[in-house]
Amino acid sequence: VVRLFQGGEPVPDHTLLQLCFPFCRIFMLGIGFFTLCFLMTSLGGQFSAKRLGDSPFTIRTEVTGALESRGVLRRMSDMLEMLMKRMDILARLENSTDFHKGDEARFPLDRFQPAAVLMERIQAIAQNVSDIAIKVDQILRNSLLNGKVLEGRRDQCEVPRDPKYPDCAGKVEWMRARWTSDPCYAFFGVDGTECSFLIYLSEVEWFCPPLPWRNQTAALPSPPPLPRVQAAFQSDLARLLELIGTGKESLSFMKKRIRHLAQQWLRAARRLEQKLKGQQRDQKHILIHIGFLTEESGDVFSPRVLKGGPLGEMVQWADILAVLFLLGHSLRVTVSLKELQSQLGVPPGRGNCPLTNPLPFDLIYTDYHGLQQMKQHMGLSFKKYRCRVRVIDTFGTEPAYNHEEYATLRGYRTNWGYWNLQPAQFMTMFPHTPDNSFMGFVSEELNKTERQFIKSNKVSSMAVVYGKEASIWKSKERFLAILNKYMEIHGTVYYETQRPPEVPAFVKNHGLLPQNEFQQLLRKAKLFIGFGFPYEGPAPLEAIANGCVFLQARFNPPHSSLNHEFFRGKPTSREASLAGGKRMGWVSSQHPYAEDFIGKPHVWTVNYNNSEEFEAAIKTIMRTQVDPYLPYEYTCEGMLERIHAYIQHQDFCTTSFPPLPPKAKSPAMQSTVSSLALSPNATHLVWSPSATRDPRAWPPVDSLQVWVSETRHACTETCRQHGLVCEPTFFSFLNKKEVFLQLSITCDSTEYEMNHLYPAVAENVHECYLQKEPLLFSCAGYNTKYRRLCPCRDYRKGQVALCRDCL
């Protein structure tokens, strides 16, 4: 460029040097600024290794990076030194006499600093860089020394051999191979070293003992729990509607249902408040996670709300939300996996690590989908906190399916069981088996004026078909033709543009109706008829409550997982026989609760394959007068009462069973004093008046009666035959050899095994069997070989879930 500026003529070296001085100044200032920034970044990186919250396992990485920084710093110092030497050569040229000749006019020297001054500045910068390099070197040497000490500690981290921690070695081995499988391990400080494994397994999880060189004072004691707030009945349901949220048709359906029943809920809450006046009730912090509504589970219900899909689950969830809110508990509602993770405090990653903080909820109500999601994202915390879970389970989960090892060995393993929960943690829509807790739902109640209006306005020749999906009507032409001879048939089948082809032309189809319009239709109709599906929904109870007679088909053979696809994979067999000879374990009709607990004249169960029986039933129903009827346990007050009792008394986190020696063949041979006594008529055992009673026991032990079943009967039926209900909580009092002796049962041998039918006796061979696994205590099930010992209790009228003194 200079040569072109001079017109292409050669430029002397001293002129070139004179031209370069401004650029040299800029270059040197740039070098100095870059060096300063680099040093600040390097040193800042060293000190940043000590930031609060950074992992203690990142020091080694930081030190390694600092060594690289020191090498760069030295190279920069060498570069400045070489530049200084070259500038020294140019400075000597500046002192020559040829440097200024003929050039003053073109390049005045007063525009440049003297070369000596520039050289001094370059030397000063080089010296500063050299001094800083020495100081950084000292800092890094100290860091390396500390790193070596830490590395020495790492080298000293050996897997402890402590009998109190038998799983430690295996867990360390797993961490060596899999610690990178989930980012949550790095979140807790694991970096692949042996010490980081042991620190994690002793301080985050609990499989290894604490390391002696760790600062144990870092773990401050937990603050004392805050005083419990007393629960107070709520009356502003608008707050509940806000908690439920928006964005899904399912949520809109639930909110409409709550608004529709609001006045009945409030009246029932006031009645229960008066009934419980003076009782202390702790307010519970409750998480309600509706797993089947999450996108991860498919949310198959929301798109079907407006197309006639089954709504039984959403009816039940709406009522559960209303009950928990009205009872005065603090609620959080989640319908997405992201919300669930946030409420639980799930660490980042794939869910293998425990929660970062203690679980902030006393209870969690969820379903099977939510249960699976919690297990996937809570790590070991799921096992720790699963006692707080309540699973809303439509069809129930029997103990034989719930116990993972037993279900696997005996062929009871299904898609939905094997959770090893206390069976009472599963809460059902109907009281299928006493092994589970009966949650239920509510139907609308009528006042006296409404009941009288319905009775006077019933149309005896009007029938409504149970079923909003067109597939339910398929292949039902023969039944419909007979029914059409006597009644006008109405349907509520969803259709988009025209009548579904499965619905005959003589049926008056209203399409999907809002809840209030559907109620009005039921209040006019005489008959509500089911064609076999859906099973055990809420609609038959609503129809009966509105003065309809419910007609349903008897299944022959009964439906079960053995012969019907719908039940396949469900964790229940309900294998128990009723007094009438049918097998209760099998679903003998579309709605067993209506058949068994309500019956005629409100419920008729007939053989649809027998046209004469079917037609005769219709004629009789037309002549029969019935009043609207609703079992108390399905009223708002009944459900509030039941759930209140569960929350106050069910505690699966502190429940303990008597110790059961695993190796003893006949542990019951050890003599113990029985708490039971023979009844006055010597037919069964009762709680001894002289026995000690635990006031915390629930249900109260004085409601216990012990009966022996027949060989073909389960405990469910045995207790019902005596006007009682089987109570699995009491099995632990029966699981003793003394009980056999008190009942005059001869035991030539007493075995101690894992079987959901025990305790029981094989009378033909005089062999007695006791239960080895408390989770397998079950009211369900029978075997023709055994007579079972059955714990029974009384119950409140219209409230089968509660004993007389259980409230």
Short mmCIF file of C-alpha atoms in Angstrom, two decimals, residues 286-597:
data_model
loop_
_atom_site.label_atom_id
_atom_site.label_comp_id
_atom_site.label_asym_id
_atom_site.label_seq_id
_atom_site.Cartn_x
_atom_site.Cartn_y
_atom_site.Cartn_z
CA ILE A 286 -54.11 -33.27 48.78
CA LEU A 287 -52.86 -33.64 45.22
CA ILE A 288 -55.46 -34.80 42.70
CA HIS A 289 -53.78 -36.09 39.54
CA ILE A 290 -56.23 -37.35 36.92
CA GLY A 291 -53.85 -39.50 34.91
CA PHE A 292 -56.23 -40.64 32.18
CA LEU A 293 -56.68 -37.01 31.08
CA THR A 294 -52.96 -36.43 30.43
CA GLU A 295 -51.69 -36.32 26.88
CA GLU A 296 -49.08 -38.94 27.76
CA SER A 297 -51.83 -41.47 28.53
CA GLY A 298 -53.69 -40.63 25.32
CA ASP A 299 -56.57 -38.68 26.90
CA VAL A 300 -59.06 -40.87 25.06
CA PHE A 301 -62.00 -39.53 27.05
CA SER A 302 -61.94 -35.81 26.22
CA PRO A 303 -62.54 -36.24 22.45
CA ARG A 304 -65.43 -38.63 23.22
CA VAL A 305 -67.27 -36.44 25.71
CA LEU A 306 -69.34 -34.88 22.94
CA LYS A 307 -69.71 -38.14 20.99
CA GLY A 308 -71.42 -40.41 23.48
CA GLY A 309 -68.35 -41.97 25.03
CA PRO A 310 -68.45 -43.46 28.54
CA LEU A 311 -68.55 -40.77 31.20
CA GLY A 312 -68.61 -42.89 34.36
CA GLU A 313 -65.01 -42.09 35.30
CA MET A 314 -65.55 -38.36 34.84
CA VAL A 315 -68.76 -38.47 36.88
CA GLN A 316 -66.83 -40.11 39.71
CA TRP A 317 -63.87 -37.70 39.51
CA ALA A 318 -66.19 -34.68 39.55
CA ASP A 319 -67.82 -35.98 42.72
CA ILE A 320 -64.46 -36.76 44.34
CA LEU A 321 -63.30 -33.21 43.70
CA ALA A 322 -66.50 -31.83 45.21
CA VAL A 323 -66.24 -34.02 48.33
CA LEU A 324 -62.60 -33.25 49.09
CA PHE A 325 -63.17 -29.53 48.62
CA LEU A 326 -66.35 -29.34 50.68
CA LEU A 327 -64.68 -31.23 53.54
CA GLY A 328 -62.25 -28.32 53.78
CA HIS A 329 -58.97 -29.79 52.56
CA SER A 330 -56.27 -27.95 50.59
CA LEU A 331 -56.29 -29.18 46.99
CA ARG A 332 -54.04 -29.10 43.92
CA VAL A 333 -55.38 -30.48 40.64
CA THR A 334 -53.15 -31.64 37.78
CA VAL A 335 -54.08 -33.08 34.38
CA SER A 336 -50.66 -33.02 32.70
CA LEU A 337 -47.34 -34.71 33.34
CA LYS A 338 -45.53 -31.36 33.49
CA GLU A 339 -47.86 -30.12 36.24
CA LEU A 340 -47.40 -33.38 38.14
CA GLN A 341 -43.60 -33.10 38.03
CA SER A 342 -43.74 -29.50 39.22
CA GLN A 343 -46.05 -30.27 42.15
CA LEU A 344 -43.99 -33.27 43.27
CA GLY A 345 -40.57 -31.58 42.93
CA VAL A 346 -39.17 -34.06 40.41
CA PRO A 347 -35.44 -33.47 39.63
CA PRO A 348 -34.49 -32.90 35.97
CA GLY A 349 -33.90 -36.10 34.06
CA ARG A 350 -35.71 -39.31 33.30
CA GLY A 351 -37.12 -39.97 36.77
CA ASN A 352 -34.62 -42.37 38.33
CA CYS A 353 -33.64 -40.08 41.21
CA PRO A 354 -35.62 -39.31 44.38
CA LEU A 355 -37.53 -36.08 44.84
CA THR A 356 -35.45 -33.03 45.73
CA ASN A 357 -37.60 -32.18 48.77
CA PRO A 358 -40.03 -34.03 51.06
CA LEU A 359 -43.40 -34.69 49.48
CA PRO A 360 -45.63 -31.68 50.27
CA PHE A 361 -48.88 -33.68 50.14
CA ASP A 362 -50.52 -35.83 52.79
CA LEU A 363 -52.61 -37.67 50.22
CA ILE A 364 -52.54 -38.17 46.46
CA TYR A 365 -55.67 -39.25 44.61
CA THR A 366 -54.91 -40.62 41.16
CA ASP A 367 -55.74 -43.51 38.82
CA TYR A 368 -53.72 -46.32 37.29
CA HIS A 369 -52.32 -44.03 34.58
CA GLY A 370 -51.24 -41.50 37.20
CA LEU A 371 -49.79 -44.25 39.37
CA GLN A 372 -47.58 -45.36 36.50
CA GLN A 373 -46.49 -41.78 35.80
CA MET A 374 -45.61 -41.22 39.46
CA LYS A 375 -43.52 -44.39 39.58
CA GLN A 376 -41.63 -43.35 36.43
CA HIS A 377 -40.76 -39.89 37.71
CA MET A 378 -40.35 -40.19 41.50
CA GLY A 379 -37.51 -42.73 41.62
CA LEU A 380 -37.08 -44.27 45.07
CA SER A 381 -39.40 -41.65 46.50
CA PHE A 382 -42.32 -43.55 45.00
CA LYS A 383 -41.64 -46.49 47.28
CA LYS A 384 -41.24 -44.14 50.22
CA TYR A 385 -44.46 -42.21 49.64
CA ARG A 386 -46.76 -44.72 47.95
CA CYS A 387 -48.56 -45.26 51.25
CA ARG A 388 -50.10 -41.81 50.71
CA VAL A 389 -51.61 -42.73 47.35
CA ARG A 390 -55.30 -43.49 46.81
CA VAL A 391 -56.03 -45.13 43.45
CA ILE A 392 -59.43 -44.54 41.86
CA ASP A 393 -60.02 -47.98 40.37
CA THR A 394 -63.35 -48.59 38.63
CA PHE A 395 -63.41 -52.38 38.77
CA GLY A 396 -61.18 -53.00 41.78
CA THR A 397 -57.86 -54.79 42.39
CA GLU A 398 -57.91 -57.97 44.43
CA PRO A 399 -54.95 -58.92 46.68
CA ALA A 400 -53.95 -61.90 44.52
CA TYR A 401 -53.35 -59.49 41.62
CA ASN A 402 -51.83 -56.75 43.76
CA HIS A 403 -48.92 -58.75 45.24
CA GLU A 404 -46.26 -58.75 42.52
CA GLU A 405 -44.37 -61.89 43.46
CA TYR A 406 -47.50 -63.92 44.15
CA ALA A 407 -49.25 -62.70 41.00
CA THR A 408 -46.23 -63.67 38.90
CA LEU A 409 -45.84 -67.12 40.45
CA ARG A 410 -49.54 -68.03 40.47
CA GLY A 411 -50.62 -66.60 37.12
CA TYR A 412 -52.51 -63.57 38.44
CA ARG A 413 -50.24 -61.04 36.76
CA THR A 414 -52.18 -58.58 34.57
CA ASN A 415 -51.57 -55.23 32.89
CA TRP A 416 -52.95 -53.28 35.84
CA GLY A 417 -52.07 -55.09 39.08
CA TYR A 418 -48.81 -55.96 40.92
CA TRP A 419 -48.33 -52.64 42.77
CA ASN A 420 -47.83 -54.10 46.28
CA LEU A 421 -50.10 -51.46 47.82
CA GLN A 422 -52.41 -52.08 50.71
CA PRO A 423 -55.55 -53.38 48.92
CA ALA A 424 -57.68 -50.76 50.69
CA GLN A 425 -55.70 -48.04 48.86
CA PHE A 426 -57.68 -48.97 45.73
CA MET A 427 -61.02 -47.13 45.71
CA THR A 428 -63.84 -48.49 43.58
CA MET A 429 -66.97 -47.13 41.94
CA PHE A 430 -69.16 -49.88 43.48
CA PRO A 431 -68.58 -52.10 46.55
CA HIS A 432 -67.32 -55.04 44.51
CA THR A 433 -65.07 -56.47 47.20
CA PRO A 434 -64.38 -55.34 50.77
CA ASP A 435 -60.66 -55.80 50.07
CA ASN A 436 -60.78 -52.40 48.38
CA SER A 437 -62.27 -49.17 49.71
CA PHE A 438 -65.62 -48.21 48.24
CA MET A 439 -65.34 -44.66 46.89
CA GLY A 440 -68.54 -44.41 44.83
CA PHE A 441 -70.18 -41.33 43.30
CA VAL A 442 -73.53 -39.57 43.74
CA SER A 443 -76.87 -39.48 41.98
CA GLU A 444 -79.26 -36.56 42.07
CA GLU A 445 -81.72 -36.62 44.97
CA LEU A 446 -85.35 -35.58 44.70
CA ASN A 447 -87.37 -33.62 47.20
CA LYS A 448 -90.92 -34.60 48.12
CA THR A 449 -92.49 -32.30 45.55
CA GLU A 450 -90.32 -33.69 42.75
CA ARG A 451 -91.01 -37.27 43.79
CA GLN A 452 -94.77 -36.67 43.77
CA PHE A 453 -94.59 -34.94 40.38
CA ILE A 454 -92.68 -37.89 38.90
CA LYS A 455 -95.17 -40.44 40.22
CA SER A 456 -98.10 -38.58 38.74
CA ASN A 457 -96.46 -37.95 35.35
CA LYS A 458 -94.92 -41.33 34.56
CA VAL A 459 -95.72 -42.71 31.11
CA SER A 460 -96.12 -46.44 31.61
CA SER A 461 -95.53 -47.15 27.92
CA MET A 462 -92.26 -45.24 27.56
CA ALA A 463 -88.80 -46.85 27.61
CA VAL A 464 -85.31 -45.36 27.36
CA VAL A 465 -82.42 -47.50 26.14
CA TYR A 466 -79.16 -47.43 28.14
CA GLY A 467 -76.41 -46.71 25.61
CA LYS A 468 -75.17 -43.59 23.82
CA GLU A 469 -72.86 -45.36 21.37
CA ALA A 470 -74.34 -46.86 18.20
CA SER A 471 -72.34 -50.08 18.63
CA ILE A 472 -74.38 -50.95 21.73
CA TRP A 473 -77.51 -51.25 19.56
CA LYS A 474 -75.95 -53.64 17.09
CA SER A 475 -77.72 -57.05 16.78
CA LYS A 476 -80.46 -56.04 19.23
CA GLU A 477 -83.32 -55.97 16.69
CA ARG A 478 -85.12 -58.95 18.24
CA PHE A 479 -85.29 -57.42 21.74
CA LEU A 480 -86.27 -54.03 20.35
CA ALA A 481 -89.04 -55.54 18.23
CA ILE A 482 -90.60 -57.20 21.29
CA LEU A 483 -90.23 -54.05 23.37
CA ASN A 484 -91.75 -51.97 20.57
CA LYS A 485 -94.97 -54.01 20.79
CA TYR A 486 -95.64 -52.52 24.25
CA MET A 487 -93.62 -49.33 24.62
CA GLU A 488 -92.45 -46.27 22.81
CA ILE A 489 -88.66 -46.52 22.65
CA HIS A 490 -86.36 -43.54 23.13
CA GLY A 491 -82.63 -43.35 22.60
CA THR A 492 -79.82 -40.85 23.22
CA VAL A 493 -77.34 -42.03 20.59
CA TYR A 494 -74.74 -39.68 19.20
CA TYR A 495 -74.87 -38.96 15.45
CA GLU A 496 -73.32 -36.27 13.27
CA THR A 497 -75.44 -35.94 10.13
CA GLN A 498 -78.05 -38.74 10.11
CA ARG A 499 -79.49 -41.53 12.20
CA PRO A 500 -76.94 -44.28 12.94
CA PRO A 501 -77.82 -47.43 10.93
CA GLU A 502 -77.78 -49.55 14.13
CA VAL A 503 -80.78 -47.62 15.53
CA PRO A 504 -84.13 -48.82 14.09
CA ALA A 505 -86.46 -46.27 12.54
CA PHE A 506 -89.17 -46.83 15.16
CA VAL A 507 -86.81 -45.56 17.91
CA LYS A 508 -87.14 -41.88 18.76
CA ASN A 509 -83.50 -40.85 19.00
CA HIS A 510 -82.80 -37.56 20.80
CA GLY A 511 -79.06 -37.56 20.19
CA LEU A 512 -76.76 -36.64 23.02
CA LEU A 513 -78.61 -34.67 25.68
CA PRO A 514 -77.34 -32.29 28.35
CA GLN A 515 -77.60 -33.73 31.85
CA ASN A 516 -80.74 -31.79 32.81
CA GLU A 517 -82.59 -32.82 29.63
CA PHE A 518 -81.57 -36.45 30.12
CA GLN A 519 -82.94 -36.26 33.68
CA GLN A 520 -86.25 -34.97 32.36
CA LEU A 521 -86.43 -37.88 29.92
CA LEU A 522 -85.86 -40.38 32.73
CA ARG A 523 -88.54 -38.75 34.89
CA LYS A 524 -91.14 -39.44 32.22
CA ALA A 525 -90.05 -42.96 31.30
CA LYS A 526 -91.28 -46.13 32.98
CA LEU A 527 -88.42 -48.39 31.89
CA PHE A 528 -84.68 -48.00 31.53
CA ILE A 529 -83.35 -51.00 29.62
CA GLY A 530 -79.75 -52.17 29.24
CA PHE A 531 -78.36 -54.38 26.49
CA GLY A 532 -75.26 -55.64 28.29
CA PHE A 533 -72.87 -52.71 27.96
CA PRO A 534 -71.49 -50.48 29.44
CA TYR A 535 -70.79 -52.45 32.59
CA GLU A 536 -71.51 -50.95 36.01
CA GLY A 537 -72.00 -47.34 35.02
CA PRO A 538 -73.80 -44.61 36.98
CA ALA A 539 -76.79 -44.27 34.62
CA PRO A 540 -78.90 -47.17 36.05
CA LEU A 541 -78.72 -45.61 39.54
CA GLU A 542 -79.79 -42.25 38.08
CA ALA A 543 -82.72 -43.94 36.33
CA ILE A 544 -83.82 -45.75 39.50
CA ALA A 545 -83.50 -42.49 41.45
CA ASN A 546 -85.87 -40.91 38.90
CA GLY A 547 -88.53 -43.59 39.30
CA CYS A 548 -87.58 -45.92 36.43
CA VAL A 549 -87.43 -49.69 36.56
CA PHE A 550 -84.08 -50.98 35.33
CA LEU A 551 -84.25 -54.08 33.14
CA GLN A 552 -81.00 -55.87 32.35
CA ALA A 553 -79.80 -59.14 30.85
CA ARG A 554 -78.52 -62.07 32.86
CA PHE A 555 -75.26 -63.32 31.38
CA ASN A 556 -75.15 -67.04 30.73
CA PRO A 557 -72.39 -68.00 31.07
CA PRO A 558 -71.29 -65.14 33.35
CA HIS A 559 -68.70 -62.75 31.92
CA SER A 560 -65.15 -62.77 33.25
CA SER A 561 -61.56 -62.41 32.13
CA LEU A 562 -61.69 -66.07 31.13
CA ASN A 563 -64.34 -65.66 28.46
CA HIS A 564 -64.77 -61.96 27.69
CA GLU A 565 -62.31 -59.58 26.08
CA PHE A 566 -63.48 -56.54 28.05
CA PHE A 567 -62.41 -58.06 31.39
CA ARG A 568 -59.17 -59.56 30.13
CA GLY A 569 -56.21 -57.96 31.89
CA LYS A 570 -58.24 -56.40 34.70
CA PRO A 571 -56.85 -57.24 38.17
CA THR A 572 -59.95 -58.91 39.50
CA SER A 573 -61.80 -62.21 39.20
CA ARG A 574 -64.42 -61.58 41.91
CA GLU A 575 -64.56 -65.33 42.37
CA ALA A 576 -67.20 -65.80 45.03
CA SER A 577 -70.58 -67.47 44.86
CA LEU A 578 -73.86 -66.07 46.09
CA ALA A 579 -76.64 -67.81 47.95
CA GLY A 580 -78.53 -68.19 44.69
CA GLY A 581 -75.77 -70.41 43.33
CA LYS A 582 -74.26 -67.98 40.83
CA ARG A 583 -70.60 -67.07 40.92
CA MET A 584 -70.16 -63.50 42.12
CA GLY A 585 -66.61 -63.47 40.91
CA TRP A 586 -68.06 -63.59 37.49
CA VAL A 587 -70.16 -60.69 36.23
CA SER A 588 -73.58 -62.28 35.98
CA SER A 589 -75.33 -59.14 34.71
CA GLN A 590 -74.65 -55.72 33.30
CA HIS A 591 -74.90 -54.11 36.73
CA PRO A 592 -74.23 -56.54 39.64
CA TYR A 593 -74.62 -53.84 42.31
CA ALA A 594 -78.12 -52.99 41.11
CA GLU A 595 -78.98 -56.70 41.01
CA ASP A 596 -77.53 -57.61 44.42
CA PHE A 597 -78.00 -54.48 46.55
#
